[in-house]
C-alpha cells in the first residue's frame, strides 16, 4: 500500500476551528497566510484551503450576506465581473479544458459558509479525475497551494492595475 502524505491537512483535522468568516478580511490581514489572491472594496478572491480539485478558487462579495438577492445591483455586478475575470486568469495561466462554476446557497445545498455566499471557480481538465477518490477516498492534487498562490497572485495584481 502507498501512503499519500499531506501534513498541511493536520491543522484542519486536529486543530481548533476558526469561528470567523474566511471572506470577511480584517484591516491588517496577511494575503499569503489567508490565501487571498485579490481584494477590492466590493469583492475578494481566495484559494480554497481544502480544495476538492486543483486550483479551486472562491470569489465572494465583501458584504457579509448569505443571499445574492441581498446585494444591490452594483455590488452584484462587481463580484460577477470578478468571477468572469477569474475564469479568464485561470484560462491563461492553467489552460483548462473546462470549469465548474457555482454557488451553494444554504446548508441544504452544501454551503460551508451559509452566511456569506460565494462562487466556486474550479478549472477542470480531461482526465483530471481518477480512481483514487472512488477506491481510497483520497484526492490527488498535483500542485501545492503555495505554488498555486505564487502563480496566481501576480495575475490578480495586474487585474487590480487594469481595473483602477
Coordinates of N, CA and C in Angstrom, one line a residue:
X1 N 0.8 -1.2 0.0 CA 0.0 0.0 0.0 C 0.9 1.2 0.0
X2 N 0.5 2.2 -0.8 CA 1.2 3.5 -0.8 C 0.6 4.5 0.1
X3 N 1.4 5.3 0.7 CA 0.9 6.3 1.6 C 1.0 7.7 0.9
X4 N -0.1 8.5 0.9 CA 0.0 9.8 0.4 C 0.1 10.7 1.7
X5 N 1.1 11.5 1.6 CA 1.4 12.4 2.8 C 0.9 13.8 2.5
X6 N 0.1 14.3 3.4 CA -0.5 15.7 3.2 C -0.5 16.3 4.6
X7 N 0.7 16.7 5.1 CA 0.8 17.2 6.5 C 0.0 18.5 6.7
X8 N -0.2 19.3 5.7 CA -0.9 20.6 5.9 C -2.4 20.3 6.3
X9 N -2.9 19.1 6.1 CA -4.3 18.8 6.5 C -4.4 18.7 8.0
X10 N -3.4 18.4 8.7 CA -3.4 18.1 10.1 C -3.9 19.4 10.9
X11 N -3.6 20.5 10.4 CA -4.0 21.8 11.1 C -5.6 21.8 11.0
X12 N -6.1 21.4 9.9 CA -7.6 21.4 9.8 C -8.2 20.2 10.6
X13 N -7.7 19.1 10.4 CA -8.3 17.9 11.1 C -8.1 17.9 12.6
X14 N -6.9 18.3 13.1 CA -6.7 18.2 14.5 C -6.7 19.6 15.3
X15 N -6.7 20.7 14.5 CA -6.6 22.0 15.1 C -8.0 22.6 15.5
X16 N -7.9 23.6 16.2 CA -9.2 24.3 16.6 C -9.8 25.0 15.4
X17 N -11.1 25.0 15.3 CA -11.8 25.6 14.2 C -11.9 27.1 14.4
X18 N -11.6 27.9 13.4 CA -11.7 29.3 13.5 C -13.1 29.7 13.3
X19 N -13.7 30.4 14.2 CA -15.1 30.8 14.1 C -15.4 32.0 13.2
X20 N -14.4 32.7 12.8 CA -14.6 33.9 11.9 C -14.9 33.4 10.5
X21 N -15.5 34.4 9.8 CA -15.8 34.2 8.4 C -14.5 34.4 7.5
X22 N -14.2 33.4 6.7 CA -12.9 33.5 5.9 C -13.0 34.6 4.9
X23 N -14.2 35.0 4.5 CA -14.3 36.1 3.5 C -14.3 37.5 4.0
X24 N -14.5 37.6 5.3 CA -14.5 38.9 6.0 C -13.1 39.2 6.5
X25 N -12.4 39.9 5.7 CA -11.0 40.2 6.0 C -10.8 41.4 6.9
X26 N -10.0 41.2 7.9 CA -9.7 42.3 8.8 C -8.8 43.4 8.1
X27 N -8.6 44.5 8.8 CA -7.9 45.6 8.2 C -6.4 45.2 8.0
X28 N -5.8 44.4 8.8 CA -4.4 44.1 8.7 C -4.1 42.6 8.4
X29 N -4.9 42.0 7.5 CA -4.8 40.6 7.2 C -3.5 40.4 6.3
X30 N -3.0 39.2 6.4 CA -1.8 38.8 5.6 C -2.3 38.0 4.4
X31 N -2.2 38.6 3.1 CA -2.8 37.9 2.0 C -2.3 36.5 1.8
X32 N -1.0 36.3 1.9 CA -0.4 35.0 1.7 C -1.0 34.0 2.8
X33 N -1.0 34.4 4.0 CA -1.5 33.5 5.1 C -3.0 33.1 4.9
X34 N -3.7 34.1 4.4 CA -5.2 33.9 4.2 C -5.5 33.4 2.8
X35 N -4.4 33.2 1.9 CA -4.5 32.7 0.6 C -5.4 33.6 -0.3
X36 N -5.4 34.9 0.0 CA -6.1 35.9 -0.7 C -5.3 36.3 -2.0
X37 N -5.9 36.1 -3.1 CA -5.3 36.4 -4.4 C -5.6 37.9 -4.9
X38 N -6.8 38.3 -4.5 CA -7.2 39.7 -4.9 C -8.3 40.2 -4.0
X39 N -8.3 41.5 -3.7 CA -9.4 42.1 -2.9 C -9.5 43.5 -3.3
X40 N -10.7 44.0 -3.4 CA -11.0 45.4 -3.6 C -12.2 45.7 -2.7
X41 N -12.7 47.0 -2.7 CA -13.8 47.3 -1.8 C -15.0 46.5 -2.0
X42 N -15.3 45.9 -3.1 CA -16.5 45.2 -3.4 C -16.4 43.6 -3.3
X43 N -15.2 43.1 -3.5 CA -15.1 41.6 -3.6 C -13.7 41.1 -3.2
X44 N -13.6 39.8 -3.2 CA -12.4 39.1 -2.8 C -12.3 37.8 -3.5
X45 N -11.1 37.4 -3.9 CA -10.8 36.0 -4.4 C -9.8 35.4 -3.6
X46 N -10.0 34.1 -3.2 CA -9.1 33.4 -2.4 C -9.0 31.9 -2.8
X47 N -7.9 31.3 -2.6 CA -7.8 29.8 -2.8 C -8.6 29.1 -1.7
X48 N -9.2 28.0 -2.1 CA -9.8 27.2 -1.1 C -8.7 26.4 -0.4
X49 N -8.6 26.6 0.9 CA -7.6 25.9 1.7 C -7.7 24.4 1.7
X50 N -8.9 23.9 1.5 CA -9.2 22.4 1.5 C -10.0 22.1 0.2
X51 N -9.3 22.2 -1.0 CA -10.0 22.1 -2.3 C -10.4 20.6 -2.6
X52 N -11.4 20.5 -3.4 CA -11.8 19.2 -3.9 C -11.1 18.9 -5.2
X53 N -10.5 19.9 -5.8 CA -9.8 19.8 -7.1 C -8.7 20.8 -7.1
X54 N -7.7 20.7 -7.9 CA -6.6 21.6 -8.0 C -7.1 23.0 -8.5
X55 N -6.5 24.0 -7.9 CA -6.7 25.4 -8.3 C -8.2 25.8 -8.0
X56 N -8.7 25.3 -6.9 CA -10.1 25.6 -6.5 C -10.1 27.0 -5.9
X57 N -10.7 28.0 -6.6 CA -10.8 29.4 -6.1 C -12.2 29.7 -5.6
X58 N -12.3 30.7 -4.7 CA -13.6 31.2 -4.3 C -13.7 32.7 -4.5
X59 N -14.8 33.2 -5.0 CA -15.0 34.6 -5.2 C -16.2 35.0 -4.4
X60 N -16.1 36.1 -3.6 CA -17.1 36.5 -2.7 C -17.3 38.0 -2.7
X61 N -18.5 38.5 -2.4 CA -18.6 39.9 -2.1 C -18.0 40.2 -0.8
X62 N -17.6 41.5 -0.6 CA -17.1 41.9 0.7 C -18.2 42.0 1.7
X63 N -19.4 42.2 1.3 CA -20.5 42.3 2.2 C -20.8 40.9 2.7
X64 N -21.0 40.8 4.0 CA -21.3 39.6 4.7 C -22.8 39.2 4.6
X65 N -23.2 38.6 3.4 CA -24.6 38.3 3.2 C -24.6 36.9 2.6
X66 N -25.7 36.2 3.0 CA -25.8 34.8 2.6 C -26.6 34.6 1.3
X67 N -27.1 35.6 0.8 CA -28.1 35.5 -0.4 C -27.7 36.6 -1.4
X68 N -27.5 36.2 -2.7 CA -27.1 37.2 -3.7 C -28.2 38.3 -3.8
X69 N -29.4 37.9 -3.5 CA -30.5 38.9 -3.6 C -30.4 40.0 -2.6
X70 N -29.6 39.9 -1.6 CA -29.3 40.9 -0.6 C -28.4 42.0 -1.1
X71 N -27.7 41.8 -2.2 CA -26.7 42.7 -2.7 C -27.5 43.7 -3.6
X72 N -27.0 44.9 -3.7 CA -27.6 45.9 -4.7 C -27.0 45.5 -6.0
X73 N -27.5 46.0 -7.1 CA -27.1 45.7 -8.4 C -25.7 46.0 -8.7
X74 N -25.1 47.1 -8.2 CA -23.7 47.4 -8.4 C -22.8 46.5 -7.8
X75 N -23.1 46.1 -6.5 CA -22.2 45.1 -5.8 C -22.3 43.8 -6.5
X76 N -23.5 43.4 -6.9 CA -23.6 42.1 -7.6 C -22.8 42.1 -8.9
X77 N -22.9 43.1 -9.6 CA -22.2 43.2 -10.9 C -20.7 43.2 -10.7
X78 N -20.2 43.9 -9.6 CA -18.8 43.9 -9.4 C -18.3 42.5 -9.1
X79 N -19.0 41.7 -8.3 CA -18.5 40.4 -7.9 C -18.6 39.4 -9.1
X80 N -19.7 39.5 -9.9 CA -19.8 38.7 -11.1 C -18.8 39.0 -12.2
X81 N -18.5 40.3 -12.3 CA -17.4 40.7 -13.2 C -16.1 40.0 -12.7
X82 N -15.9 39.9 -11.4 CA -14.7 39.3 -10.9 C -14.7 37.8 -11.1
X83 N -15.8 37.2 -11.1 CA -15.9 35.7 -11.4 C -15.5 35.6 -12.9
X84 N -16.0 36.4 -13.8 CA -15.6 36.3 -15.2 C -14.1 36.5 -15.4
X85 N -13.6 37.5 -14.7 CA -12.1 37.8 -14.8 C -11.3 36.6 -14.2
X86 N -11.8 36.0 -13.2 CA -11.1 34.9 -12.6 C -11.0 33.7 -13.5
X87 N -12.1 33.5 -14.3 CA -12.1 32.4 -15.3 C -11.1 32.7 -16.3
X88 N -11.0 34.0 -16.8 CA -10.0 34.4 -17.8 C -8.6 34.2 -17.3
X89 N -8.3 34.6 -16.1 CA -7.0 34.4 -15.5 C -6.6 33.0 -15.4
X90 N -7.5 32.1 -15.0 CA -7.2 30.7 -14.9 C -7.0 30.1 -16.2
X91 N -7.8 30.5 -17.2 CA -7.7 30.0 -18.6 C -6.3 30.4 -19.1
X92 N -5.8 31.6 -18.9 CA -4.5 32.0 -19.3 C -3.4 31.3 -18.6
X93 N -3.5 31.1 -17.3 CA -2.4 30.5 -16.5 C -2.3 29.0 -16.6
X94 N -3.5 28.4 -16.6 CA -3.5 26.9 -16.5 C -4.0 26.2 -17.7
X95 N -4.7 26.8 -18.7 CA -5.2 26.2 -19.9 C -6.1 25.0 -19.6
X96 N -7.1 25.2 -18.8 CA -8.0 24.0 -18.5 C -8.9 23.8 -19.7
X97 N -9.5 22.6 -19.7 CA -10.5 22.2 -20.7 C -11.9 22.6 -20.4
X98 N -12.1 23.0 -19.2 CA -13.5 23.5 -18.8 C -13.4 24.0 -17.4
X99 N -14.6 24.3 -16.8 CA -14.7 24.8 -15.5 C -16.0 24.3 -14.8
X100 N -15.9 24.2 -13.5 CA -17.1 24.1 -12.6 C -17.2 25.5 -12.0
X101 N -18.3 26.2 -12.1 CA -18.5 27.4 -11.5 C -19.9 27.4 -10.9
X102 N -20.0 27.7 -9.6 CA -21.3 27.6 -9.0 C -21.4 28.2 -7.6
X103 N -22.6 28.2 -7.1 CA -22.9 28.7 -5.7 C -23.6 27.6 -5.0
X104 N -23.4 27.5 -3.7 CA -24.1 26.6 -2.8 C -24.8 27.6 -1.8
X105 N -26.1 27.8 -2.0 CA -26.9 28.7 -1.2 C -27.7 27.9 -0.1
X106 N -27.3 28.1 1.1 CA -27.9 27.4 2.2 C -27.2 26.1 2.6
X107 N -27.4 25.7 3.8 CA -26.8 24.5 4.3 C -27.2 23.2 3.5
X108 N -28.5 23.2 3.2 CA -29.1 22.1 2.5 C -28.4 21.9 1.1
X109 N -27.9 23.0 0.5 CA -27.3 23.0 -0.8 C -25.8 22.7 -0.7
X110 N -25.3 22.5 0.5 CA -23.9 22.2 0.7 C -23.0 23.4 1.1
X111 N -23.6 24.6 1.4 CA -22.8 25.8 1.8 C -22.1 25.5 3.1
X112 N -20.8 25.7 3.0 CA -19.9 25.6 4.2 C -20.0 26.9 5.0
X113 N -20.2 28.0 4.3 CA -20.3 29.3 4.9 C -21.7 29.8 4.4
X114 N -22.7 29.4 5.1 CA -24.1 29.8 4.6 C -24.4 31.3 4.8
X115 N -23.7 31.9 5.7 CA -23.9 33.3 6.0 C -23.2 34.3 5.1
X116 N -22.3 33.7 4.2 CA -21.5 34.6 3.3 C -21.4 33.8 2.0
X117 N -22.3 34.1 1.0 CA -22.3 33.4 -0.2 C -21.1 33.7 -1.0
X118 N -20.7 32.7 -1.9 CA -19.5 32.8 -2.7 C -19.6 31.9 -3.8
X119 N -18.9 32.2 -4.9 CA -18.8 31.3 -6.1 C -17.6 30.5 -5.9
X120 N -17.7 29.2 -6.4 CA -16.6 28.3 -6.5 C -16.2 28.3 -8.0
X121 N -15.0 28.5 -8.3 CA -14.5 28.5 -9.6 C -13.4 27.5 -9.7
X122 N -13.6 26.4 -10.4 CA -12.7 25.2 -10.4 C -12.4 24.8 -11.8
X123 N -11.1 25.0 -12.2 CA -10.8 24.6 -13.6 C -10.7 23.1 -13.6
X124 N -11.1 22.5 -14.8 CA -11.1 21.1 -15.0 C -10.4 20.7 -16.3
X125 N -9.8 19.6 -16.3 CA -9.0 19.0 -17.4 C -9.5 17.7 -17.7
X126 N -9.5 17.3 -19.0 CA -9.9 16.0 -19.4 C -8.9 15.0 -18.7
X127 N -9.5 14.0 -18.0 CA -8.7 13.0 -17.3 C -8.3 13.5 -15.9
X128 N -8.8 14.6 -15.4 CA -8.3 15.0 -14.1 C -9.0 14.2 -12.9
X129 N -9.9 13.4 -13.3 CA -10.5 12.5 -12.3 C -9.9 11.2 -12.4
X130 N -9.7 10.4 -11.4 CA -9.1 9.1 -11.4 C -9.8 8.2 -10.4
X131 N -9.2 7.1 -10.2 CA -9.8 6.1 -9.3 C -9.5 6.3 -7.8
X132 N -8.6 7.2 -7.5 CA -8.3 7.5 -6.1 C -9.5 7.9 -5.2
X133 N -10.3 8.8 -5.6 CA -11.4 9.2 -4.7 C -12.4 8.0 -4.6
X134 N -12.6 7.2 -5.6 CA -13.5 6.1 -5.6 C -13.1 5.0 -4.7
X135 N -11.8 4.6 -4.9 CA -11.3 3.4 -4.2 C -10.7 3.7 -2.8
X136 N -10.1 4.9 -2.7 CA -9.3 5.1 -1.5 C -9.8 6.4 -0.7
X137 N -10.9 7.0 -1.2 CA -11.4 8.2 -0.6 C -10.3 9.2 -0.4
X138 N -9.5 9.4 -1.5 CA -8.3 10.3 -1.4 C -8.3 11.1 -2.7
X139 N -8.1 12.4 -2.6 CA -7.9 13.3 -3.7 C -6.4 13.6 -3.9
X140 N -6.0 13.6 -5.2 CA -4.6 13.8 -5.5 C -4.6 15.2 -6.2
X141 N -3.9 16.1 -5.5 CA -3.7 17.5 -6.1 C -2.3 17.6 -6.5
X142 N -2.0 17.9 -7.8 CA -0.7 17.9 -8.3 C 0.2 19.1 -8.0
X143 N -0.5 20.2 -7.5 CA 0.3 21.4 -7.2 C 0.0 21.9 -5.8
X144 N 1.0 22.2 -5.0 CA 0.9 22.7 -3.6 C 0.2 24.0 -3.7
X145 N -0.6 24.3 -2.6 CA -1.4 25.6 -2.5 C -0.4 26.8 -2.6
X146 N 0.7 26.7 -2.0 CA 1.6 27.8 -2.0 C 2.2 28.1 -3.4
X147 N 2.4 27.1 -4.2 CA 2.8 27.2 -5.6 C 1.7 27.8 -6.4
X148 N 0.5 27.4 -6.2 CA -0.7 27.9 -6.9 C -0.8 29.4 -6.6
X149 N -0.7 29.7 -5.3 CA -0.7 31.1 -4.9 C 0.3 32.0 -5.6
X150 N 1.5 31.5 -5.6 CA 2.6 32.2 -6.3 C 2.4 32.4 -7.8
X151 N 1.8 31.5 -8.4 CA 1.5 31.6 -9.8 C 0.4 32.6 -10.1
X152 N -0.6 32.6 -9.2 CA -1.8 33.4 -9.5 C -1.8 34.8 -8.9
X153 N -1.2 35.0 -7.8 CA -1.2 36.4 -7.2 C -0.7 37.5 -8.2
X154 N 0.4 37.3 -8.9 CA 0.7 38.4 -9.9 C -0.3 38.6 -11.0
X155 N -1.0 37.6 -11.4 CA -2.1 37.7 -12.4 C -3.2 38.6 -11.8
X156 N -3.6 38.4 -10.6 CA -4.6 39.2 -10.0 C -4.2 40.6 -9.7
X157 N -2.9 40.7 -9.3 CA -2.3 42.1 -9.1 C -2.4 42.9 -10.3
X158 N -2.1 42.3 -11.5 CA -2.2 43.0 -12.8 C -3.7 43.4 -13.1
X159 N -4.6 42.6 -12.6 CA -6.1 42.9 -12.8 C -6.4 44.2 -12.0
X160 N -5.8 44.3 -10.8 CA -6.1 45.4 -9.9 C -5.6 46.7 -10.6
X161 N -4.5 46.7 -11.3 CA -4.0 47.8 -12.1 C -4.9 48.2 -13.2
X162 N -5.4 47.2 -13.9 CA -6.3 47.4 -15.1 C -7.6 48.0 -14.6
X163 N -8.2 47.5 -13.5 CA -9.5 47.9 -13.1 C -9.5 49.3 -12.3
X164 N -8.3 49.8 -12.0 CA -8.2 51.1 -11.2 C -8.5 52.3 -12.1

